[in-house]
């Protein structure tokens, strides 16, 4: 596997474009006759485009995606559904694609009706500039940004177990309302592999569980989260392999998709609203995979830990407290906590013994590490063999300012 340029357009026969008008933007992805699967928000309040797209992809076929920023089209009643249908109908007529093969996604302010005059104009403008290029992928990623400060894309080339090659590329957005079970995020991933809906669904679930479901910016869960993975088969290479008592997914493809999703997830965490520092929390030696996940997410979600990171305070007490209330099995007498950045690592607590207290070299080194832009917290529970990594960012004054003024 190798990282390549191109974003979602690294995959051939995928044409995209994006256009903005102030806070509103529209991205269109055309990928005719693709197999598709999706993962969506688990919030009980579900936006109209999420419901619409869930129904659309049930047959496993996709030819286009239309996404907008600036308005979530959520909590908008029957009008929201009507606006979804109207949007899809416009795209269907422009590209001569069946409405049953068009997915829709939205992100932005909740509870306001779609400004269909603006969205319609942007759809028409976007439809005129579709192409397969790195710039087109970037423009599509930019058009769906809300409070994002940078666009987010990634792409890889994978050598399958049979030495054939396939490509995977994607774009996403997301900086706030980011919680476990994805966040206020839209993500669209393409591959030129041959794969049916069953295989794609299994592969996407594995990738999402260790990437987007491990990102926390603020703990709020969105109403609009959508991840779509589609395969157009242009490479003529299948990721389906014949194995006994094992996964039917080519392991190299799965690794490539995992890496791509983790890359995009980290990009979201680094761009968290108001963020100045990226936090990675690795839990090792957990009794179960679930324990490792809930412990790592508990630490990266803690407002006290996030505030301490912002302030440059290596406060191990807040870390151990967050592990303690996570629900994971722990023995405080065994726990080890370290922090690192680049090649510098220091133990704060070792086998339950505090090492970083006032006047120690450990504390001095820890305070130096906490000044860096990327901080890794490593927690060893020492009661099992399972590991997990969660991603997040610090909690700053600007986060409050951004969200205090979000709808104004």
Short mmCIF file of C-alpha atoms in Angstrom, two decimals:
data_model
loop_
_atom_site.label_atom_id
_atom_site.label_comp_id
_atom_site.label_asym_id
_atom_site.label_seq_id
_atom_site.Cartn_x
_atom_site.Cartn_y
_atom_site.Cartn_z
CA UNK A 1 0.00 0.00 0.00
CA UNK A 2 1.18 3.53 -0.74
CA UNK A 3 -0.26 6.99 -0.25
CA UNK A 4 -1.08 8.73 -3.54
CA UNK A 5 -2.49 12.07 -4.65
CA UNK A 6 -5.93 12.76 -6.01
CA UNK A 7 -8.36 12.40 -3.11
CA UNK A 8 -11.59 10.83 -4.28
CA UNK A 9 -10.51 11.45 -7.89
CA UNK A 10 -7.58 9.06 -7.48
CA UNK A 11 -10.24 6.55 -8.51
CA UNK A 12 -10.86 6.60 -12.25
CA UNK A 13 -14.33 7.33 -13.68
CA UNK A 14 -15.27 9.35 -10.60
CA UNK A 15 -16.14 12.92 -11.55
CA UNK A 16 -16.66 15.57 -8.90
CA UNK A 17 -17.00 19.31 -8.37
CA UNK A 18 -17.74 21.76 -5.61
CA UNK A 19 -18.94 25.38 -5.56
CA UNK A 20 -19.47 27.76 -2.63
CA UNK A 21 -21.51 30.90 -2.11
CA UNK A 22 -20.71 32.33 1.32
CA UNK A 23 -21.71 29.83 3.99
CA UNK A 24 -23.50 27.62 1.47
CA UNK A 25 -21.80 25.04 -0.70
CA UNK A 26 -22.69 22.16 -3.01
CA UNK A 27 -20.60 19.15 -3.97
CA UNK A 28 -21.58 16.64 -6.63
CA UNK A 29 -19.99 13.22 -7.14
CA UNK A 30 -20.89 11.19 -10.21
CA UNK A 31 -19.95 7.51 -10.12
CA UNK A 32 -22.32 5.67 -12.44
CA UNK A 33 -23.29 2.04 -11.82
CA UNK A 34 -21.43 1.66 -8.52
CA UNK A 35 -22.09 -0.71 -5.64
CA UNK A 36 -22.61 1.22 -2.41
CA UNK A 37 -22.99 0.90 1.36
CA UNK A 38 -23.32 3.48 4.10
CA UNK A 39 -22.98 4.12 7.82
CA UNK A 40 -25.13 6.80 9.46
CA UNK A 41 -25.79 8.65 12.70
CA UNK A 42 -27.29 6.75 15.63
CA UNK A 43 -28.94 9.93 16.94
CA UNK A 44 -32.70 9.49 17.42
CA UNK A 45 -33.23 12.84 15.69
CA UNK A 46 -32.34 12.04 12.10
CA UNK A 47 -32.03 14.57 9.30
CA UNK A 48 -34.20 14.20 6.20
CA UNK A 49 -31.24 13.51 3.84
CA UNK A 50 -30.04 10.69 6.09
CA UNK A 51 -33.40 8.95 5.97
CA UNK A 52 -33.63 9.58 2.23
CA UNK A 53 -30.18 8.13 1.51
CA UNK A 54 -30.72 5.12 3.76
CA UNK A 55 -33.71 4.19 1.65
CA UNK A 56 -31.95 4.98 -1.61
CA UNK A 57 -28.97 2.69 -1.07
CA UNK A 58 -30.99 -0.30 0.09
CA UNK A 59 -30.78 -1.71 -3.43
CA UNK A 60 -26.99 -1.40 -3.30
CA UNK A 61 -26.63 0.80 -6.40
CA UNK A 62 -25.35 4.36 -6.69
CA UNK A 63 -24.63 6.72 -9.58
CA UNK A 64 -24.39 10.15 -7.92
CA UNK A 65 -24.10 11.96 -4.59
CA UNK A 66 -25.29 15.51 -3.96
CA UNK A 67 -24.11 17.15 -0.73
CA UNK A 68 -24.61 20.64 0.64
CA UNK A 69 -23.25 22.72 3.50
CA UNK A 70 -24.86 25.63 5.33
CA UNK A 71 -28.11 23.87 6.20
CA UNK A 72 -28.60 20.45 7.82
CA UNK A 73 -32.18 20.01 6.57
CA UNK A 74 -32.94 18.45 9.96
CA UNK A 75 -36.04 18.90 12.12
CA UNK A 76 -37.74 20.39 9.08
CA UNK A 77 -40.74 18.04 8.82
CA UNK A 78 -42.43 17.23 5.53
CA UNK A 79 -40.80 20.25 3.88
CA UNK A 80 -37.38 18.71 4.50
CA UNK A 81 -38.39 15.51 2.75
CA UNK A 82 -39.85 17.48 -0.14
CA UNK A 83 -36.63 19.47 -0.48
CA UNK A 84 -34.63 16.23 -0.64
CA UNK A 85 -36.87 14.96 -3.42
CA UNK A 86 -36.62 18.26 -5.29
CA UNK A 87 -32.82 18.29 -5.03
CA UNK A 88 -32.51 14.73 -6.27
CA UNK A 89 -34.90 15.41 -9.14
CA UNK A 90 -32.76 18.35 -10.29
CA UNK A 91 -29.61 16.22 -10.28
CA UNK A 92 -31.43 13.37 -12.00
CA UNK A 93 -32.49 15.59 -14.90
CA UNK A 94 -29.08 17.21 -15.33
CA UNK A 95 -27.14 13.95 -15.50
CA UNK A 96 -29.87 11.67 -16.79
CA UNK A 97 -29.47 9.38 -13.80
CA UNK A 98 -32.36 7.50 -12.14
CA UNK A 99 -33.50 9.15 -8.93
CA UNK A 100 -33.24 5.76 -7.24
CA UNK A 101 -29.44 5.90 -7.69
CA UNK A 102 -28.79 9.36 -6.21
CA UNK A 103 -27.77 9.83 -2.57
CA UNK A 104 -28.07 13.13 -0.72
CA UNK A 105 -26.30 14.56 2.33
CA UNK A 106 -26.43 17.86 4.21
CA UNK A 107 -24.53 19.62 6.97
CA UNK A 108 -25.05 22.93 8.73
CA UNK A 109 -27.60 24.60 11.00
CA UNK A 110 -30.41 22.40 12.36
CA UNK A 111 -34.07 23.43 12.26
CA UNK A 112 -34.07 25.81 9.33
CA UNK A 113 -35.68 25.24 5.95
CA UNK A 114 -33.39 24.71 2.99
CA UNK A 115 -32.75 27.85 0.91
CA UNK A 116 -33.69 26.00 -2.27
CA UNK A 117 -33.14 29.02 -4.50
CA UNK A 118 -29.47 29.16 -3.45
CA UNK A 119 -28.99 25.38 -3.49
CA UNK A 120 -30.57 25.04 -6.94
CA UNK A 121 -28.30 27.73 -8.35
CA UNK A 122 -25.25 26.06 -6.83
CA UNK A 123 -26.26 22.66 -8.20
CA UNK A 124 -26.45 24.11 -11.70
CA UNK A 125 -23.07 25.82 -11.33
CA UNK A 126 -21.43 22.72 -9.88
CA UNK A 127 -22.79 20.45 -12.60
CA UNK A 128 -20.98 22.50 -15.25
CA UNK A 129 -17.47 21.93 -13.87
CA UNK A 130 -17.33 18.23 -13.02
CA UNK A 131 -14.06 16.47 -13.76
CA UNK A 132 -11.69 13.79 -12.51
CA UNK A 133 -8.76 15.70 -11.02
CA UNK A 134 -7.06 16.49 -7.73
CA UNK A 135 -8.31 20.08 -7.92
CA UNK A 136 -11.87 18.88 -8.42
CA UNK A 137 -11.56 16.65 -5.35
CA UNK A 138 -10.23 19.56 -3.31
CA UNK A 139 -13.06 21.84 -4.47
CA UNK A 140 -15.63 19.19 -3.55
CA UNK A 141 -14.06 18.82 -0.09
CA UNK A 142 -14.04 22.60 0.39
CA UNK A 143 -17.67 23.01 -0.65
CA UNK A 144 -18.95 20.83 2.21
CA UNK A 145 -16.92 22.59 4.91
CA UNK A 146 -18.80 24.36 7.71
CA UNK A 147 -16.58 25.42 10.63
CA UNK A 148 -13.73 23.42 9.11
CA UNK A 149 -10.58 25.49 8.56
CA UNK A 150 -8.97 23.07 6.07
CA UNK A 151 -10.29 20.66 3.47
CA UNK A 152 -9.84 16.96 4.12
CA UNK A 153 -9.02 14.25 1.59
CA UNK A 154 -6.88 11.12 1.31
CA UNK A 155 -6.11 8.38 -1.20
CA UNK A 156 -4.10 5.16 -1.34
CA UNK A 157 -3.11 2.50 -3.84
CA UNK A 158 -3.34 -1.07 -2.55
CA UNK A 159 -1.59 -4.15 -3.88
CA UNK A 160 -3.99 -7.02 -3.25
CA UNK A 161 -2.96 -10.49 -2.11
CA UNK A 162 -2.95 -11.61 -5.77
CA UNK A 163 -0.57 -8.70 -6.65
CA UNK A 164 -3.28 -6.78 -8.53
CA UNK A 165 -3.76 -3.12 -7.67
CA UNK A 166 -6.79 -1.09 -6.64
CA UNK A 167 -7.20 2.50 -5.50
CA UNK A 168 -9.23 4.02 -2.67
CA UNK A 169 -9.88 7.75 -2.28
CA UNK A 170 -12.11 9.91 -0.14
CA UNK A 171 -13.11 13.35 1.05
CA UNK A 172 -14.75 14.35 4.32
CA UNK A 173 -15.73 17.26 6.52
CA UNK A 174 -16.07 17.60 10.27
CA UNK A 175 -14.72 19.70 13.15
CA UNK A 176 -17.47 20.09 15.75
CA UNK A 177 -20.34 18.01 17.13
CA UNK A 178 -17.85 15.17 16.86
CA UNK A 179 -18.54 12.30 19.21
CA UNK A 180 -18.18 8.53 19.24
CA UNK A 181 -20.36 6.98 16.56
CA UNK A 182 -18.93 9.41 14.05
CA UNK A 183 -19.82 13.10 14.45
CA UNK A 184 -21.03 16.04 12.39
CA UNK A 185 -19.25 14.50 9.50
CA UNK A 186 -19.84 13.69 5.88
CA UNK A 187 -17.47 11.27 4.20
CA UNK A 188 -17.52 9.89 0.69
CA UNK A 189 -15.11 7.11 -0.26
CA UNK A 190 -14.60 5.58 -3.69
CA UNK A 191 -12.71 2.51 -4.86
CA UNK A 192 -12.15 1.02 -8.30
CA UNK A 193 -12.29 -2.50 -6.87
CA UNK A 194 -14.98 -5.03 -7.71
CA UNK A 195 -17.09 -5.68 -4.61
CA UNK A 196 -20.70 -6.47 -3.85
CA UNK A 197 -22.77 -4.79 -1.16
CA UNK A 198 -22.23 -7.53 1.44
CA UNK A 199 -18.43 -7.35 1.18
CA UNK A 200 -18.40 -3.55 1.15
CA UNK A 201 -20.62 -3.39 4.22
CA UNK A 202 -18.38 -5.72 6.21
CA UNK A 203 -15.26 -3.84 5.14
CA UNK A 204 -16.67 -0.39 5.90
CA UNK A 205 -17.89 -1.42 9.34
CA UNK A 206 -14.43 -2.66 10.30
CA UNK A 207 -12.79 0.53 9.08
CA UNK A 208 -15.31 2.90 10.71
CA UNK A 209 -15.16 1.15 14.10
CA UNK A 210 -11.45 1.93 14.46
CA UNK A 211 -11.47 5.39 12.88
CA UNK A 212 -14.53 7.65 12.73
CA UNK A 213 -16.09 5.94 15.75
CA UNK A 214 -12.94 6.73 17.75
CA UNK A 215 -12.92 10.50 17.12
CA UNK A 216 -14.17 12.90 19.77
CA UNK A 217 -14.00 16.68 19.59
CA UNK A 218 -16.74 17.71 22.02
CA UNK A 219 -18.94 14.69 22.82
CA UNK A 220 -22.03 15.95 20.98
CA UNK A 221 -23.43 13.57 18.39
CA UNK A 222 -24.79 14.94 15.13
CA UNK A 223 -28.09 14.30 13.37
CA UNK A 224 -26.55 14.16 9.88
CA UNK A 225 -23.53 11.83 9.99
CA UNK A 226 -23.10 9.99 6.72
CA UNK A 227 -20.30 7.78 5.39
CA UNK A 228 -20.75 6.29 1.94
CA UNK A 229 -18.38 3.78 0.34
CA UNK A 230 -18.89 2.93 -3.30
CA UNK A 231 -17.07 0.64 -5.74
CA UNK A 232 -17.21 1.15 -9.51
CA UNK A 233 -15.15 -1.92 -10.48
CA UNK A 234 -13.02 -0.01 -13.00
CA UNK A 235 -9.82 -1.82 -11.96
CA UNK A 236 -11.43 -5.19 -12.86
CA UNK A 237 -9.89 -6.55 -9.64
CA UNK A 238 -12.06 -8.12 -6.96
CA UNK A 239 -11.48 -7.82 -3.22
CA UNK A 240 -13.46 -11.00 -2.64
CA UNK A 241 -11.22 -13.95 -1.79
CA UNK A 242 -12.13 -17.56 -1.09
CA UNK A 243 -11.10 -18.55 2.40
CA UNK A 244 -12.30 -21.07 4.95
CA UNK A 245 -13.09 -19.88 8.48
CA UNK A 246 -11.80 -16.38 7.72
CA UNK A 247 -12.93 -13.10 6.24
CA UNK A 248 -13.78 -13.08 2.55
CA UNK A 249 -12.24 -9.60 2.19
CA UNK A 250 -8.75 -9.22 0.79
CA UNK A 251 -6.70 -8.34 3.88
CA UNK A 252 -4.60 -5.79 2.02
CA UNK A 253 -7.69 -3.96 0.82
CA UNK A 254 -9.04 -3.91 4.37
CA UNK A 255 -5.77 -2.50 5.65
CA UNK A 256 -5.83 0.17 2.95
CA UNK A 257 -9.38 1.20 3.81
CA UNK A 258 -8.49 1.23 7.51
CA UNK A 259 -5.50 3.50 6.88
CA UNK A 260 -7.54 5.86 4.70
CA UNK A 261 -10.33 6.19 7.26
CA UNK A 262 -7.88 6.72 10.13
CA UNK A 263 -6.11 9.40 8.10
CA UNK A 264 -9.39 11.25 7.52
CA UNK A 265 -10.40 10.77 11.17
CA UNK A 266 -7.13 12.30 12.36
CA UNK A 267 -7.58 15.21 9.98
CA UNK A 268 -10.95 15.90 11.59
CA UNK A 269 -9.56 15.71 15.11
CA UNK A 270 -6.68 18.05 14.26
CA UNK A 271 -9.16 20.55 12.83
CA UNK A 272 -11.49 20.42 15.82
CA UNK A 273 -13.30 23.68 16.44
CA UNK A 274 -10.88 26.10 18.07
CA UNK A 275 -8.27 23.38 18.49
CA UNK A 276 -4.60 24.16 19.06
CA UNK A 277 -3.42 20.63 19.82
CA UNK A 278 -4.08 17.12 18.52
CA UNK A 279 -4.56 14.38 21.12
CA UNK A 280 -4.10 10.67 20.56
CA UNK A 281 -5.00 8.33 23.42
CA UNK A 282 -3.76 4.75 23.20
CA UNK A 283 -4.97 2.20 25.72
CA UNK A 284 -3.00 -1.03 25.93
CA UNK A 285 -3.37 -4.21 27.93
CA UNK A 286 -7.15 -4.05 28.28
CA UNK A 287 -9.27 -7.04 29.25
CA UNK A 288 -11.40 -6.72 26.10
CA UNK A 289 -11.55 -4.68 22.90
CA UNK A 290 -14.58 -2.89 24.32
CA UNK A 291 -12.65 -1.94 27.45
CA UNK A 292 -9.80 -0.55 25.39
CA UNK A 293 -12.20 1.52 23.29
CA UNK A 294 -14.29 2.94 26.11
CA UNK A 295 -11.23 3.81 28.19
CA UNK A 296 -9.44 5.59 25.36
CA UNK A 297 -12.60 7.48 24.35
CA UNK A 298 -13.30 8.42 27.97
CA UNK A 299 -9.92 10.13 28.28
CA UNK A 300 -10.03 11.94 24.94
CA UNK A 301 -13.62 13.07 25.67
CA UNK A 302 -12.92 14.44 29.17
CA UNK A 303 -13.32 18.25 29.27
CA UNK A 304 -10.83 18.33 32.13
CA UNK A 305 -8.20 16.37 30.22
CA UNK A 306 -8.81 18.43 27.08
CA UNK A 307 -8.53 21.67 29.07
CA UNK A 308 -5.33 20.47 30.72
CA UNK A 309 -3.81 19.73 27.33
CA UNK A 310 -4.76 23.23 26.15
CA UNK A 311 -3.08 24.70 29.22
CA UNK A 312 0.02 22.53 28.90
CA UNK A 313 -0.64 20.79 32.23
CA UNK A 314 0.43 17.10 32.42
CA UNK A 315 -2.34 16.38 34.90
CA UNK A 316 -2.22 12.60 35.26
CA UNK A 317 -4.94 12.75 37.93
CA UNK A 318 -7.51 13.81 35.34
CA UNK A 319 -6.38 11.02 33.04
CA UNK A 320 -6.64 8.28 35.64
CA UNK A 321 -10.02 9.61 36.77
CA UNK A 322 -11.36 9.44 33.21
CA UNK A 323 -10.15 5.85 32.89
CA UNK A 324 -11.73 5.05 36.23
CA UNK A 325 -15.23 6.22 35.31
CA UNK A 326 -15.08 4.80 31.78
CA UNK A 327 -16.48 1.43 32.85
CA UNK A 328 -13.37 -0.49 31.79
CA UNK A 329 -11.90 -3.12 34.10
CA UNK A 330 -8.87 -1.59 35.84
CA UNK A 331 -6.71 -2.05 38.91
CA UNK A 332 -5.31 1.33 40.01
CA UNK A 333 -2.26 -0.43 41.44
CA UNK A 334 -1.28 -1.72 37.98
CA UNK A 335 -1.96 1.22 35.71
CA UNK A 336 0.84 2.96 33.81
CA UNK A 337 0.39 6.37 32.18
CA UNK A 338 2.87 8.06 29.86
CA UNK A 339 2.80 11.01 27.49
CA UNK A 340 4.86 11.53 24.38
CA UNK A 341 5.42 13.82 21.43
CA UNK A 342 7.73 13.09 18.52
CA UNK A 343 10.47 10.88 20.02
CA UNK A 344 10.19 12.19 23.57
CA UNK A 345 8.32 10.00 26.09
CA UNK A 346 8.00 10.22 29.85
CA UNK A 347 6.16 8.11 32.44
CA UNK A 348 3.75 9.98 34.70
CA UNK A 349 2.60 6.88 36.58
CA UNK A 350 4.35 3.50 36.51
CA UNK A 351 2.57 0.40 37.85
CA UNK A 352 0.40 2.57 40.07
CA UNK A 353 3.32 4.62 41.39
CA UNK A 354 3.35 8.37 40.75
CA UNK A 355 6.60 9.49 39.12
CA UNK A 356 5.72 13.00 37.88
CA UNK A 357 5.38 15.06 41.04
CA UNK A 358 6.76 18.49 41.88
CA UNK A 359 10.52 18.77 41.61
CA UNK A 360 11.05 15.62 39.52
CA UNK A 361 12.66 15.34 36.10
CA UNK A 362 9.60 13.41 34.97
CA UNK A 363 7.34 16.39 35.62
CA UNK A 364 9.75 18.81 33.97
CA UNK A 365 9.98 16.60 30.87
CA UNK A 366 6.20 16.15 30.84
CA UNK A 367 5.63 19.91 30.93
CA UNK A 368 7.98 20.29 27.97
CA UNK A 369 6.09 17.63 25.99
CA UNK A 370 2.76 19.32 26.72
CA UNK A 371 3.92 22.42 24.82
CA UNK A 372 3.95 20.46 21.55
CA UNK A 373 1.14 20.58 18.97
CA UNK A 374 0.63 16.81 18.95
CA UNK A 375 0.30 14.93 22.24
CA UNK A 376 0.02 11.19 22.73
CA UNK A 377 -1.28 9.73 25.99
CA UNK A 378 -0.39 6.07 26.51
CA UNK A 379 -2.24 4.07 29.14
CA UNK A 380 -1.35 0.46 29.98
CA UNK A 381 -4.02 -1.29 32.05
CA UNK A 382 -1.97 -4.49 32.28
CA UNK A 383 -4.90 -6.85 32.59
CA UNK A 384 -5.33 -8.16 29.05
CA UNK A 385 -4.14 -8.16 25.45
CA UNK A 386 -6.45 -5.65 23.74
CA UNK A 387 -5.55 -2.19 22.46
CA UNK A 388 -7.40 0.80 21.02
CA UNK A 389 -6.61 4.36 19.95
CA UNK A 390 -8.95 7.36 20.17
CA UNK A 391 -8.39 10.76 18.55
CA UNK A 392 -9.34 14.23 19.67
CA UNK A 393 -8.17 17.75 20.40
CA UNK A 394 -7.87 20.26 23.21
CA UNK A 395 -10.73 22.40 24.50
CA UNK A 396 -10.09 26.10 23.99
CA UNK A 397 -11.67 29.51 24.44
CA UNK A 398 -12.27 29.61 20.70
CA UNK A 399 -14.44 26.48 20.82
CA UNK A 400 -16.89 28.34 23.06
CA UNK A 401 -16.76 31.44 20.85
CA UNK A 402 -17.38 29.47 17.63
CA UNK A 403 -20.38 27.66 19.05
CA UNK A 404 -21.77 30.67 20.88
CA UNK A 405 -21.97 32.46 17.53
CA UNK A 406 -22.75 29.47 15.29
CA UNK A 407 -26.18 30.54 14.00
CA UNK A 408 -25.48 34.27 13.83
#
